[in-house]
CSV table of C-alpha atoms and ligand atoms in Angstrom, one decimal:
chain,number,residue,atom,x,y,z
A,201,MET,CA,0.3,0.1,0.2
A,202,GLU,CA,1.6,3.5,-0.9
A,203,GLY,CA,0.2,6.0,1.4
A,204,PRO,CA,2.7,7.6,3.6
A,205,ILE,CA,3.7,7.0,7.1
A,206,GLY,CA,3.1,10.1,9.4
A,207,ILE,CA,6.1,10.6,11.8
A,208,ILE,CA,5.4,13.5,14.9
A,209,ASP,CA,7.6,15.0,17.3
A,210,SER,CA,7.5,18.1,19.2
A,211,GLY,CA,10.5,19.1,17.0
A,212,VAL,CA,13.6,17.7,15.5
A,213,GLY,CA,13.6,14.4,17.7
A,214,GLY,CA,11.5,12.3,15.6
A,215,LEU,CA,14.3,12.5,12.7
A,216,THR,CA,16.1,9.8,14.9
A,217,VAL,CA,13.4,7.7,14.1
A,218,VAL,CA,13.0,8.8,10.4
A,219,LYS,CA,16.5,7.8,10.4
A,220,GLU,CA,16.1,4.4,11.7
A,221,LEU,CA,13.0,3.7,9.0
A,222,ARG,CA,15.0,5.0,5.8
A,223,ASN,CA,17.6,2.5,6.8
A,224,LYS,CA,15.4,-0.6,7.4
A,225,LEU,CA,12.3,0.0,5.0
A,226,PRO,CA,13.5,2.5,2.1
A,227,ASN,CA,10.3,2.4,0.4
A,228,GLU,CA,7.5,3.8,2.4
A,229,SER,CA,7.2,6.9,2.3
A,230,ILE,CA,7.0,9.3,5.2
A,231,ILE,CA,5.3,12.7,6.2
A,232,TYR,CA,7.2,14.5,9.3
A,233,ILE,CA,5.6,17.1,11.5
A,234,GLY,CA,8.2,18.4,14.3
A,235,ASP,CA,6.4,20.9,16.3
A,236,ASP,CA,9.4,23.1,17.3
A,237,LYS,CA,7.4,26.4,17.4
A,238,ARG,CA,5.9,24.8,20.7
A,239,CYS,CA,8.9,22.6,21.8
A,240,PRO,CA,9.7,21.5,24.5
A,241,TYR,CA,6.8,19.4,25.3
A,242,GLY,CA,8.7,18.1,28.4
A,243,PRO,CA,7.5,21.0,31.2
A,244,ARG,CA,4.3,21.4,29.3
A,245,PRO,CA,1.2,19.9,31.3
A,246,ALA,CA,-0.1,16.2,30.1
A,247,GLU,CA,-3.5,18.3,28.9
A,248,GLU,CA,-1.8,20.6,26.9
A,249,VAL,CA,0.7,17.9,24.9
A,250,ARG,CA,-2.4,15.8,24.5
A,251,GLN,CA,-4.1,18.7,22.7
A,252,PHE,CA,-1.0,19.6,20.4
A,253,THR,CA,-0.3,15.7,19.7
A,254,ILE,CA,-4.4,15.6,18.5
A,255,GLU,CA,-3.9,18.5,16.6
A,256,MET,CA,-0.4,17.4,15.0
A,257,ALA,CA,-2.4,14.1,14.1
A,258,SER,CA,-5.3,15.2,12.5
A,259,ALA,CA,-3.3,17.7,10.3
A,260,LEU,CA,-1.6,14.0,9.1
A,261,SER,CA,-5.4,12.5,8.9
A,262,LYS,CA,-6.3,14.7,6.2
A,263,MET,CA,-3.5,14.2,4.5
A,264,GLY,CA,-3.9,10.6,3.8
A,265,ILE,CA,-1.4,8.7,6.2
A,266,LYS,CA,-1.8,5.2,6.9
A,267,MET,CA,0.1,4.3,9.6
A,268,LEU,CA,1.3,7.1,12.6
A,269,VAL,CA,4.0,6.8,14.4
A,270,ILE,CA,4.4,9.3,17.9
A,271,ALA,CA,8.0,9.4,17.7
A,272,CYS,CA,7.9,11.4,21.1
A,273,ASN,CA,8.0,9.6,24.4
A,274,THR,CA,6.6,13.1,26.3
A,275,ALA,CA,3.8,12.7,23.5
A,276,THR,CA,3.4,8.7,23.8
A,277,ALA,CA,3.2,8.7,27.6
A,278,VAL,CA,0.3,10.7,27.8
A,279,ALA,CA,-1.9,10.7,24.4
A,280,LEU,CA,-1.3,7.2,22.7
A,281,ASP,CA,-4.6,5.9,24.2
A,282,ASP,CA,-6.6,8.6,22.9
A,283,ILE,CA,-5.1,8.9,19.7
A,284,ARG,CA,-5.4,5.4,19.0
A,285,GLU,CA,-9.4,5.8,20.0
A,286,LEU,CA,-9.4,8.9,17.9
A,287,PHE,CA,-8.4,8.2,14.5
A,288,ASN,CA,-8.6,5.0,12.1
A,289,PHE,CA,-4.7,3.9,11.2
A,290,PRO,CA,-2.9,2.3,13.2
A,291,VAL,CA,-0.9,4.5,16.0
A,292,VAL,CA,3.0,3.5,17.3
A,293,GLY,CA,4.4,4.7,20.0
A,294,VAL,CA,7.7,4.8,21.2
A,295,ILE,CA,7.6,3.8,24.8
A,296,VAL,CA,7.2,0.0,24.8
A,297,PRO,CA,9.8,-0.8,21.9
A,298,GLY,CA,11.9,1.3,24.3
A,299,ALA,CA,11.5,-0.6,27.3
A,300,ARG,CA,11.6,-3.6,25.6
A,301,ALA,CA,14.9,-3.1,24.5
A,302,ALA,CA,16.3,-2.0,27.9
A,303,VAL,CA,14.8,-4.8,29.2
A,304,THR,CA,16.6,-7.3,26.9
A,305,ALA,CA,20.0,-5.4,26.5
A,306,SER,CA,20.3,-5.3,30.7
A,307,THR,CA,21.6,-8.3,32.2
A,308,THR,CA,21.3,-7.2,36.1
A,309,GLY,CA,17.7,-5.4,35.4
A,310,LYS,CA,18.8,-2.4,36.9
A,311,ILE,CA,17.9,0.0,33.9
A,312,ALA,CA,18.5,4.0,34.4
A,313,VAL,CA,15.6,6.0,32.2
A,314,LEU,CA,16.5,9.5,31.1
A,315,GLY,CA,13.9,11.6,29.9
A,316,THR,CA,12.0,14.6,29.8
A,317,LEU,CA,9.9,16.1,32.6
A,318,GLY,CA,7.0,15.1,31.5
A,319,THR,CA,7.6,11.4,30.6
A,320,ILE,CA,9.4,10.6,33.9
A,321,LYS,CA,6.6,12.5,35.9
A,322,SER,CA,4.1,10.0,34.1
A,323,GLY,CA,6.0,7.1,35.1
A,324,ALA,CA,5.5,5.5,31.7
A,325,TYR,CA,8.5,3.6,31.2
A,326,SER,CA,8.8,2.1,35.3
A,327,MET,CA,4.9,0.9,34.5
A,328,GLU,CA,6.3,-0.5,31.0
A,329,ILE,CA,9.4,-2.1,32.4
A,330,ALA,CA,7.9,-3.6,35.6
A,331,GLN,CA,5.2,-4.9,33.4
A,332,GLN,CA,7.6,-6.9,31.0
A,333,SER,CA,9.9,-7.6,33.3
A,334,PRO,CA,8.8,-7.6,36.9
A,335,SER,CA,11.6,-8.0,39.5
A,336,ALA,CA,13.5,-5.3,37.2
A,337,THR,CA,14.8,-2.0,39.2
A,338,VAL,CA,14.3,1.7,37.7
A,339,PHE,CA,16.4,4.8,38.2
A,340,PRO,CA,14.3,7.2,36.3
A,341,LEU,CA,16.2,10.7,35.8
A,342,ALA,CA,14.6,13.8,34.0
A,343,CYS,CA,16.9,16.2,31.6
A,344,PRO,CA,15.1,19.1,31.3
A,345,GLU,CA,18.4,20.8,29.9
A,346,PHE,CA,18.7,18.2,26.9
A,347,VAL,CA,15.7,19.0,24.5
A,348,PRO,CA,16.7,22.7,24.0
A,349,LEU,CA,20.7,21.8,23.2
A,350,VAL,CA,19.3,19.5,20.5
A,351,GLU,CA,17.2,22.0,19.2
A,352,SER,CA,19.2,25.0,18.8
A,353,GLY,CA,21.3,22.8,17.0
A,354,GLN,CA,24.3,22.9,20.1
A,355,TYR,CA,24.3,19.3,20.3
A,356,LYS,CA,28.0,18.6,19.1
A,357,SER,CA,29.7,21.3,21.3
A,358,ASP,CA,31.7,21.3,24.3
A,359,TYR,CA,28.8,23.2,26.3
A,360,ALA,CA,26.6,20.2,25.2
A,361,SER,CA,29.1,17.9,26.7
A,362,THR,CA,29.7,20.3,29.8
A,363,ILE,CA,25.3,19.7,30.3
A,364,VAL,CA,25.5,16.0,29.9
A,365,ASP,CA,28.2,15.4,32.6
A,366,ARG,CA,26.3,17.7,35.0
A,367,THR,CA,22.8,16.2,34.7
A,368,LEU,CA,23.9,12.7,34.3
A,369,SER,CA,26.0,13.1,37.6
A,370,ASN,CA,22.7,12.6,39.5
A,371,LEU,CA,22.9,8.9,38.8
A,372,ALA,CA,26.4,8.4,40.5
A,373,GLY,CA,26.1,5.8,43.1
A,374,LYS,CA,23.4,3.8,41.1
A,375,ASP,CA,24.4,0.7,40.4
A,376,PHE,CA,22.5,-0.1,36.8
A,377,ASP,CA,23.9,-1.7,33.4
A,378,ALA,CA,21.4,-0.1,30.5
A,379,ALA,CA,20.4,3.3,29.8
A,380,ILE,CA,17.2,3.8,28.0
A,381,LEU,CA,17.2,7.2,26.1
A,382,GLY,CA,13.9,8.1,26.8
A,383,CYS,CA,13.3,10.8,24.6
A,384,THR,CA,13.7,11.0,20.9
A,385,HIS,CA,15.8,13.7,20.7
A,386,TYR,CA,18.5,12.0,23.3
A,387,PRO,CA,20.2,10.0,20.2
A,388,LEU,CA,22.0,13.5,19.2
A,389,LEU,CA,23.4,13.8,22.4
A,390,GLU,CA,24.7,10.0,22.3
A,391,ASP,CA,28.6,10.3,22.1
A,392,HIS,CA,28.0,13.2,25.3
A,393,ILE,CA,25.9,10.3,27.5
A,394,LYS,CA,28.3,7.4,26.6
A,395,LYS,CA,31.1,9.4,27.8
A,396,SER,CA,29.3,10.6,30.8
A,397,LEU,CA,28.0,7.0,31.9
A,398,PRO,CA,30.3,4.3,33.5
A,399,ALA,CA,31.6,1.6,30.0
A,400,ASN,CA,29.8,-1.0,31.0
A,401,VAL,CA,26.4,0.9,30.7
A,402,LYS,CA,24.5,-0.5,27.7
A,403,VAL,CA,23.0,2.9,26.2
A,404,ILE,CA,19.5,2.1,24.4
A,405,SER,CA,17.6,3.9,21.7
A,406,SER,CA,14.2,3.1,21.2
A,407,ALA,CA,14.4,4.2,17.5
A,408,VAL,CA,16.0,0.9,16.3
A,409,GLU,CA,13.0,-1.6,18.2
A,410,THR,CA,10.3,0.9,17.1
A,411,VAL,CA,11.1,0.5,13.6
A,412,HIS,CA,10.5,-3.3,14.1
A,413,ASP,CA,7.0,-2.1,15.7
A,414,ILE,CA,5.9,-0.3,13.1
A,415,GLU,CA,7.4,-3.2,10.1
A,416,ARG,CA,5.5,-5.9,12.2
A,417,GLU,CA,2.7,-3.7,12.4
A,418,LEU,CA,2.7,-3.0,8.3
A,419,LYS,CA,3.0,-6.5,7.3
A,420,GLU,CA,0.1,-7.9,10.0
A,421,ARG,CA,-2.1,-5.3,8.5
A,422,ASN,CA,-1.2,-5.6,5.0
A,423,ILE,CA,0.0,-2.5,4.2
A,424,LEU,CA,3.4,-2.6,3.3
A,425,ASN,CA,4.9,-0.7,0.4
A,426,GLU,CA,5.8,-3.1,-1.9
A,427,SER,CA,7.0,-0.7,-5.1
A,428,LYS,CA,10.9,-1.0,-5.3
A,429,GLN,CA,10.8,3.4,-5.7
A,430,SER,CA,12.6,5.3,-2.6
A,431,VAL,CA,10.9,8.2,-2.1
A,432,GLU,CA,12.1,11.4,-0.1
A,433,PRO,CA,10.3,12.3,3.0
A,434,ILE,CA,8.5,15.8,3.3
A,435,PHE,CA,9.4,17.2,6.6
A,436,TYR,CA,6.9,19.9,8.1
A,437,THR,CA,7.7,21.7,11.0
A,438,THR,CA,6.0,24.8,12.8
A,439,GLY,CA,9.3,26.5,13.5
A,440,LEU,CA,11.7,28.0,11.9
A,441,ARG,CA,12.4,25.9,8.3
A,442,THR,CA,16.5,26.7,8.3
A,443,ALA,CA,17.2,25.6,11.5
A,444,PHE,CA,14.9,22.4,10.8
A,445,HIS,CA,16.8,22.3,7.3
A,446,GLU,CA,20.3,22.1,8.9
A,447,ILE,CA,19.6,19.5,11.4
A,448,VAL,CA,17.6,17.4,8.8
A,449,CYS,CA,20.7,17.9,6.5
A,450,ASP,CA,23.5,16.6,9.2
A,451,TRP,CA,21.4,14.1,10.9
A,452,LEU,CA,19.9,12.0,8.0
A,453,PHE,CA,22.5,13.1,5.0
A,454,ILE,CA,19.7,14.4,2.8
A,455,GLU,CA,21.2,16.6,0.6
A,456,ASN,CA,17.9,19.0,-0.3
A,457,PRO,CA,15.6,18.2,1.8
A,458,ASP,CA,11.8,19.2,1.6
A,459,VAL,CA,11.4,21.2,4.8
A,460,ARG,CA,8.1,23.1,4.5
A,461,HIS,CA,6.2,25.4,7.0
A,462,LEU,CA,3.0,24.5,8.9
A,463,THR,CA,0.7,26.2,10.9
A,464,LEU,CA,-1.2,24.3,13.4
B,81,LIG,N1,11.7,13.8,21.5
B,81,LIG,C1,10.3,14.4,22.4
B,81,LIG,C2,10.6,13.0,23.7
B,81,LIG,O1,10.9,12.1,23.3
B,81,LIG,C3,11.2,16.1,23.7
B,81,LIG,C4,9.7,16.4,24.1
B,81,LIG,C5,10.2,17.5,24.5
B,81,LIG,O2,10.0,18.5,23.5
B,81,LIG,O3,10.5,17.8,25.2
B,81,LIG,O4,9.9,12.9,24.8
């Protein structure tokens, strides 16, 4: 089936899922919305994030998507069930796959969860990990400074390294062997995060596992795109096109990405 897959995030974070999806299923067409104008979602009340998520899903619904991926942990945590109820297309979130990847990777069952304030406050990861592995221990940590570092394009800077180091020092003395990047923006800070955590800790991005779920769902529903032609994604941002464009080029290695402005 040729319809596009819709992917949403508060900003550029969902591009980490787009990257994996393009590697695994290059024939699928993608329409992405990043709500950069209202980013970050993390400190906002759950009701507001739910409302913004519905607005993005509605815009994509009008564009005729065959599936929606909520490539934002904060939005998945508070809005996944509502979105599934409101729309007819299948909806994939990032928290169940992220938790599964970490539970699989950890040998001690002690797992750190790095996320936004909203995600950590929701307890969504702790609940999901407990469901998948009742004996697991979770160390949740909100990292509110991380998303602004990424959105402002400073993710490679020494300043980012200092902030990451300082934030993760809150986990000192905690004994864990896996850390989930429980925010889709965080893989852009992965090098700094790895440097700041003990060498034995496996750093898990939910993006790869999420793409497994997307593929499974597409196959089960018989809506995989069988055409052999790969298509370039269309990106919409509610914020500044130039800033978004730069991060798409840098992160996805697309030379001339189709970045458009969207008002929600
Ligand atoms: N990428 C979003 C997430 O995974 C970031 C949320 C935010 O804007 O604070 O949670």
